[in-house]
Coordinates of C-alpha atoms in Angstrom, one line a residue:
X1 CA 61.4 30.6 142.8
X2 CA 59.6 27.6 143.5
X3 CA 63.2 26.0 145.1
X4 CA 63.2 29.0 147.4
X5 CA 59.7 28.5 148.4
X6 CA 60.2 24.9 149.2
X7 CA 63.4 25.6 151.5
X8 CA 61.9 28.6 153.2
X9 CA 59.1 25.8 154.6
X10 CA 62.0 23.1 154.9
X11 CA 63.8 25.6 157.0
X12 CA 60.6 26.3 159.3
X13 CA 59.6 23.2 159.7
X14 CA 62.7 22.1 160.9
X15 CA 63.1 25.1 163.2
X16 CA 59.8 24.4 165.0
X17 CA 61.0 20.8 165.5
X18 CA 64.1 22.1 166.8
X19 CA 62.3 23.8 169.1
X20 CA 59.7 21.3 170.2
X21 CA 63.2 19.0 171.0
X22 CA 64.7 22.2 172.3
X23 CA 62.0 22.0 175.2
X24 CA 61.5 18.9 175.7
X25 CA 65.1 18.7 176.7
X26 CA 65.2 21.9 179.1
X27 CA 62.3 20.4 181.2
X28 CA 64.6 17.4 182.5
X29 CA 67.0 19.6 183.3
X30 CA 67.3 21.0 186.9
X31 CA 65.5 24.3 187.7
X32 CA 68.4 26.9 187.8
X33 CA 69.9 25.4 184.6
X34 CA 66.4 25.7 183.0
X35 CA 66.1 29.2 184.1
X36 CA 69.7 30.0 182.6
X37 CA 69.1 28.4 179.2
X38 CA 65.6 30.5 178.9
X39 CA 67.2 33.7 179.8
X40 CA 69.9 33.3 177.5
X41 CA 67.0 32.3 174.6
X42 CA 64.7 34.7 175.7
X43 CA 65.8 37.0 172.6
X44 CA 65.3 36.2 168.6
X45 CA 68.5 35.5 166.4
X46 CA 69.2 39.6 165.6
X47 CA 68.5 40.4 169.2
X48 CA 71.4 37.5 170.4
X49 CA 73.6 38.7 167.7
X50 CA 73.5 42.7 169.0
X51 CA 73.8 41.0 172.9
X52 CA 76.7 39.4 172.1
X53 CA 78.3 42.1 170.0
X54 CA 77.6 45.2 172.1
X55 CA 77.1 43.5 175.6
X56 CA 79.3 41.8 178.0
X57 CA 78.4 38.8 179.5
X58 CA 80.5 35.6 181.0
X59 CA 77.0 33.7 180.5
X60 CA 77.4 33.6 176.5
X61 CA 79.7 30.8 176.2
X62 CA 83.7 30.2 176.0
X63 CA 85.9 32.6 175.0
X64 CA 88.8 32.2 172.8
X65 CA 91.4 34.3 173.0
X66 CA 93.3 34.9 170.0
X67 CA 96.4 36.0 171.9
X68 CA 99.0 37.4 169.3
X69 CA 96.3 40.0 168.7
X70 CA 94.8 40.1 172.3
X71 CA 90.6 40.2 170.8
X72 CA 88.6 37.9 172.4
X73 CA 86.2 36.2 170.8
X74 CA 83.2 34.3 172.1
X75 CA 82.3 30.3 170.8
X76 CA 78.7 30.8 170.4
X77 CA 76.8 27.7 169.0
X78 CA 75.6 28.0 165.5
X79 CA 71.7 29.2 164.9
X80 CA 70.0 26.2 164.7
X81 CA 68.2 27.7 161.5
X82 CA 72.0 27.8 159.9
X83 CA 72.7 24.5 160.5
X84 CA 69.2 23.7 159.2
X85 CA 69.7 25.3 155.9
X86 CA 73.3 23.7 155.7
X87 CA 71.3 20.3 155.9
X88 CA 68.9 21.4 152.8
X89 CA 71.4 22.3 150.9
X90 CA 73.0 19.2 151.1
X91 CA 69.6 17.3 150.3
X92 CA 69.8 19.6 147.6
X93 CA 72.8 18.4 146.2
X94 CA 72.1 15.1 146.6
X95 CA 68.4 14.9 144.8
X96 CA 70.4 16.7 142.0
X97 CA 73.1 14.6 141.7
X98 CA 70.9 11.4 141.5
X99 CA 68.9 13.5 139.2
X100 CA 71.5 14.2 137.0
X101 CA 73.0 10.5 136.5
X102 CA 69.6 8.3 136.2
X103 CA 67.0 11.1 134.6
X104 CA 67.0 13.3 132.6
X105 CA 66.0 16.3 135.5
X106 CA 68.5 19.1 135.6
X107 CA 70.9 17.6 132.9
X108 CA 72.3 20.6 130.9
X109 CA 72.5 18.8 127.6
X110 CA 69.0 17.7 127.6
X111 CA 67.0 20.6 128.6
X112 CA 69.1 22.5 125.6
X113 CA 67.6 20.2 123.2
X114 CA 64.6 20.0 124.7
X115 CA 64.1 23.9 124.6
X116 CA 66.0 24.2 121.4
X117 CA 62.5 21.8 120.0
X118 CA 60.3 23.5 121.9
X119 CA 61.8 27.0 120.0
X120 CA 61.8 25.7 116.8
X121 CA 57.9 24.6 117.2
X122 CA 57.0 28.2 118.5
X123 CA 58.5 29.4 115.5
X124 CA 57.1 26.6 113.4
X125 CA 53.8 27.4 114.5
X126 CA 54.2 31.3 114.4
X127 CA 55.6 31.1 110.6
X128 CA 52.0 29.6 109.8
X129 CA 50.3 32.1 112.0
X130 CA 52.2 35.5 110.5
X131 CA 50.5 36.8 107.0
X132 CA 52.0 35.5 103.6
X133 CA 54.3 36.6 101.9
X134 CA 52.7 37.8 98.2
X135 CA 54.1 39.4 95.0
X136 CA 53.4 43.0 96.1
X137 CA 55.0 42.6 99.9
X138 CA 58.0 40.0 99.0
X139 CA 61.8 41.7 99.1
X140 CA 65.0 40.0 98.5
X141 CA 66.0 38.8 102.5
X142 CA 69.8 37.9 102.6
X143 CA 68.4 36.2 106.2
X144 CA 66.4 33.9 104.4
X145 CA 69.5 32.5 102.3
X146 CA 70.2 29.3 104.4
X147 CA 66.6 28.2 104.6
X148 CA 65.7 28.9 101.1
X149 CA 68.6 27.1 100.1
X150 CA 67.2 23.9 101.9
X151 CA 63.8 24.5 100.5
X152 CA 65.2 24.5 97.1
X153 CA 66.8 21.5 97.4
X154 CA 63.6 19.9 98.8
X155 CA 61.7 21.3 95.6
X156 CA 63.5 22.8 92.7
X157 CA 67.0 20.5 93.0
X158 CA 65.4 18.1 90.4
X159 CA 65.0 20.2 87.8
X160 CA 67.7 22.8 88.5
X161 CA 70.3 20.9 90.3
X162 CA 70.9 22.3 94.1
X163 CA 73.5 24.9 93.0
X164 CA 70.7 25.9 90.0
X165 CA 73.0 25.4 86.6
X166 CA 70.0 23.8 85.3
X167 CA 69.0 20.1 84.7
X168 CA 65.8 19.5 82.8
X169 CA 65.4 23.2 83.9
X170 CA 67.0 25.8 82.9
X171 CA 69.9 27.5 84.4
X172 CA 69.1 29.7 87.2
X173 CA 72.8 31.3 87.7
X174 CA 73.0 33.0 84.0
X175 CA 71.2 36.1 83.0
X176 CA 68.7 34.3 79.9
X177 CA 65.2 33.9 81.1
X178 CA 62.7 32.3 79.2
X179 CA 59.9 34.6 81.6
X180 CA 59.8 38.4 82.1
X181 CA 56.8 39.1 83.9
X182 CA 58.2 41.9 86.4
X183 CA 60.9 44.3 86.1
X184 CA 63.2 43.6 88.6
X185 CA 65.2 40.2 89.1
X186 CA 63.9 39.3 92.7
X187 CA 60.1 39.9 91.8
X188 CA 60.3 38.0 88.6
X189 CA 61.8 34.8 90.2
X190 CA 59.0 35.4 92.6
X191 CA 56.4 35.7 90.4
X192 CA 57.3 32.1 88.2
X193 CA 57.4 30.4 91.7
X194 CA 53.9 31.7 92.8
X195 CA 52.4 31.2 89.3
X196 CA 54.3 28.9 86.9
X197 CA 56.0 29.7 83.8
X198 CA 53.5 30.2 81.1
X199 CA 56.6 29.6 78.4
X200 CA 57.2 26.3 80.0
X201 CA 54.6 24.0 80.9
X202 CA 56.9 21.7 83.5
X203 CA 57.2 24.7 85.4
X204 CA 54.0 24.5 87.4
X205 CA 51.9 27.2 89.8
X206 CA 53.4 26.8 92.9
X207 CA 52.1 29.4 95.5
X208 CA 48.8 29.7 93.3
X209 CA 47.9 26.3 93.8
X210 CA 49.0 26.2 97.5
X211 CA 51.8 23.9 96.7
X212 CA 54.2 26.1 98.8
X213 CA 52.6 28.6 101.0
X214 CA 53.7 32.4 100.4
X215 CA 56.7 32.6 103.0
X216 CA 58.6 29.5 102.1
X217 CA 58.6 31.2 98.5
X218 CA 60.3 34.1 99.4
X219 CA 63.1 32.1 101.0
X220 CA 63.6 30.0 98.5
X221 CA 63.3 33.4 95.5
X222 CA 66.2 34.5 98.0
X223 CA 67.9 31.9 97.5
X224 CA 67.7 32.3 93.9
X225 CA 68.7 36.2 94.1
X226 CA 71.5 35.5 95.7
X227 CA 72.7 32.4 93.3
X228 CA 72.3 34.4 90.3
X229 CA 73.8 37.6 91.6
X230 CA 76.9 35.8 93.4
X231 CA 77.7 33.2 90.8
X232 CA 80.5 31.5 89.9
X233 CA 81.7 32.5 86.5
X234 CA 83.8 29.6 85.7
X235 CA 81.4 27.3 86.5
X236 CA 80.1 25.5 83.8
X237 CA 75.8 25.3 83.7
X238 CA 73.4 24.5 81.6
X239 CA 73.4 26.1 78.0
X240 CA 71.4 29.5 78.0
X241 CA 67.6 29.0 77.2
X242 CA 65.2 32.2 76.4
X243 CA 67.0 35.8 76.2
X244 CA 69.1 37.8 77.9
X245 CA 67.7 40.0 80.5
X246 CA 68.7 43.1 81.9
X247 CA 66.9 43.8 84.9
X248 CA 65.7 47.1 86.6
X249 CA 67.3 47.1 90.3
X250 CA 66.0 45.7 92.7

């Protein structure tokens, strides 16, 4: 918007110099040319355009005749504004071009990346904003997989490994728990993040003691889910600890 703004002044401050040039010229010439050249200006751009469509005149200019297709056609000088906004467009072009080799203005690549940071702050700063997730509100998010996966590796890989067969930990891909506190899978994994493993002491409180805030725990409890329900069988994890659980759906 601002571009058209800036050209629509370019364009009339060029006009009006055209015009002051314009006149400066027509009072050296003789009278009877002067007089001819004001009549034939004496309308506005529309009003030349209808004269020379609808109205005959040998004043108007040369005419070109076609001839194979006997229409005549008159060579009328181009508007003045025309040729004015042909220059602009090449300053354009040129202020661009520069642009686009020495800065970083209108360079494709770069305003990508710098929109694709200024994105992920927005969201970075409305993920703190939005309420918490807790024990009562939490569900399974299959969305969530990719980033809880990442948290988990930041976190849990240490103890679990970062495919969770278990390292010190135990085994987070077979169905032996050393915890029950809920009835369903999801919440339970949930509820050991947020407030430790009473069973196991290295298992600390990690949303209780603000360790990890309330959202990143129900990515990373996806990730879990999703781990444990899609594991590989023949994949060889840590021996089972605690018992085997069958859990309520979630």
């Amino acid at each position: 918007m601002s571009t058209i703004i800036i050209s629509i002044i370019l364009l009339v401050i060029l006009e009006e110099i055209n015009k002051l040039i314009s006149n400066k010229k027509i009072s050296f010439l003789p009278k009877e040319e002067r007089k001819r050249l004001i009549e034939k200006n004496q309308f506005n751009f529309w009003g030349r355009i209808y004269r020379s469509g609808f109205l005959e005149s040998k004043d108007d200019g040369p005419v070109i005749d076609h001839g194979f297709d006997e229409i005549l056609e008159l060579d009328n000088n181009i508007p003045s504004w025309w040729v004015q906004l042909f220059y602009i467009t090449i300053i354009y072009a040129a202020i661009y071009f520069l642009a686009y080799i020495f800065t970083d203005f209108s360079h494709p690549e770069k305003e990508y990346d710098f929109f694709y940071k200024k994105q992920l702050s927005e969201i970075q700063s409305y993920e703190k904003k939005r309420p918490q997730a807790t024990l009562e509100t939490s569900l399974f998010d299959e969305n969530l997989i990719e980033e809880g996966k990442n948290l988990f590796k930041e976190n849990c890989a240490t103890c679990h490994e970062a495919d969770g067969t278990g390292n010190i930990g135990p085994n987070l891909t077979d169905d032996y728990w050393i915890n029950k506190e809920e009835k369903s899978l999801y919440k339970n994994i949930f509820h050991i993040i947020w407030y430790g493993s009473k069973n196991n002491p290295t298992m600390r409180d990690f949303g209780a003691s603000g360790e990890i805030k309330g959202n990143d725990i129900q990515k990373i409890a996806s990730y879990v889910y999703f781990i444990n329900k899609n594991r590989n069988k023949s994949t060889i994890g840590k021996s089972p600890q605690g018992k085997k659980v069958i859990w309520e759906e979630d």
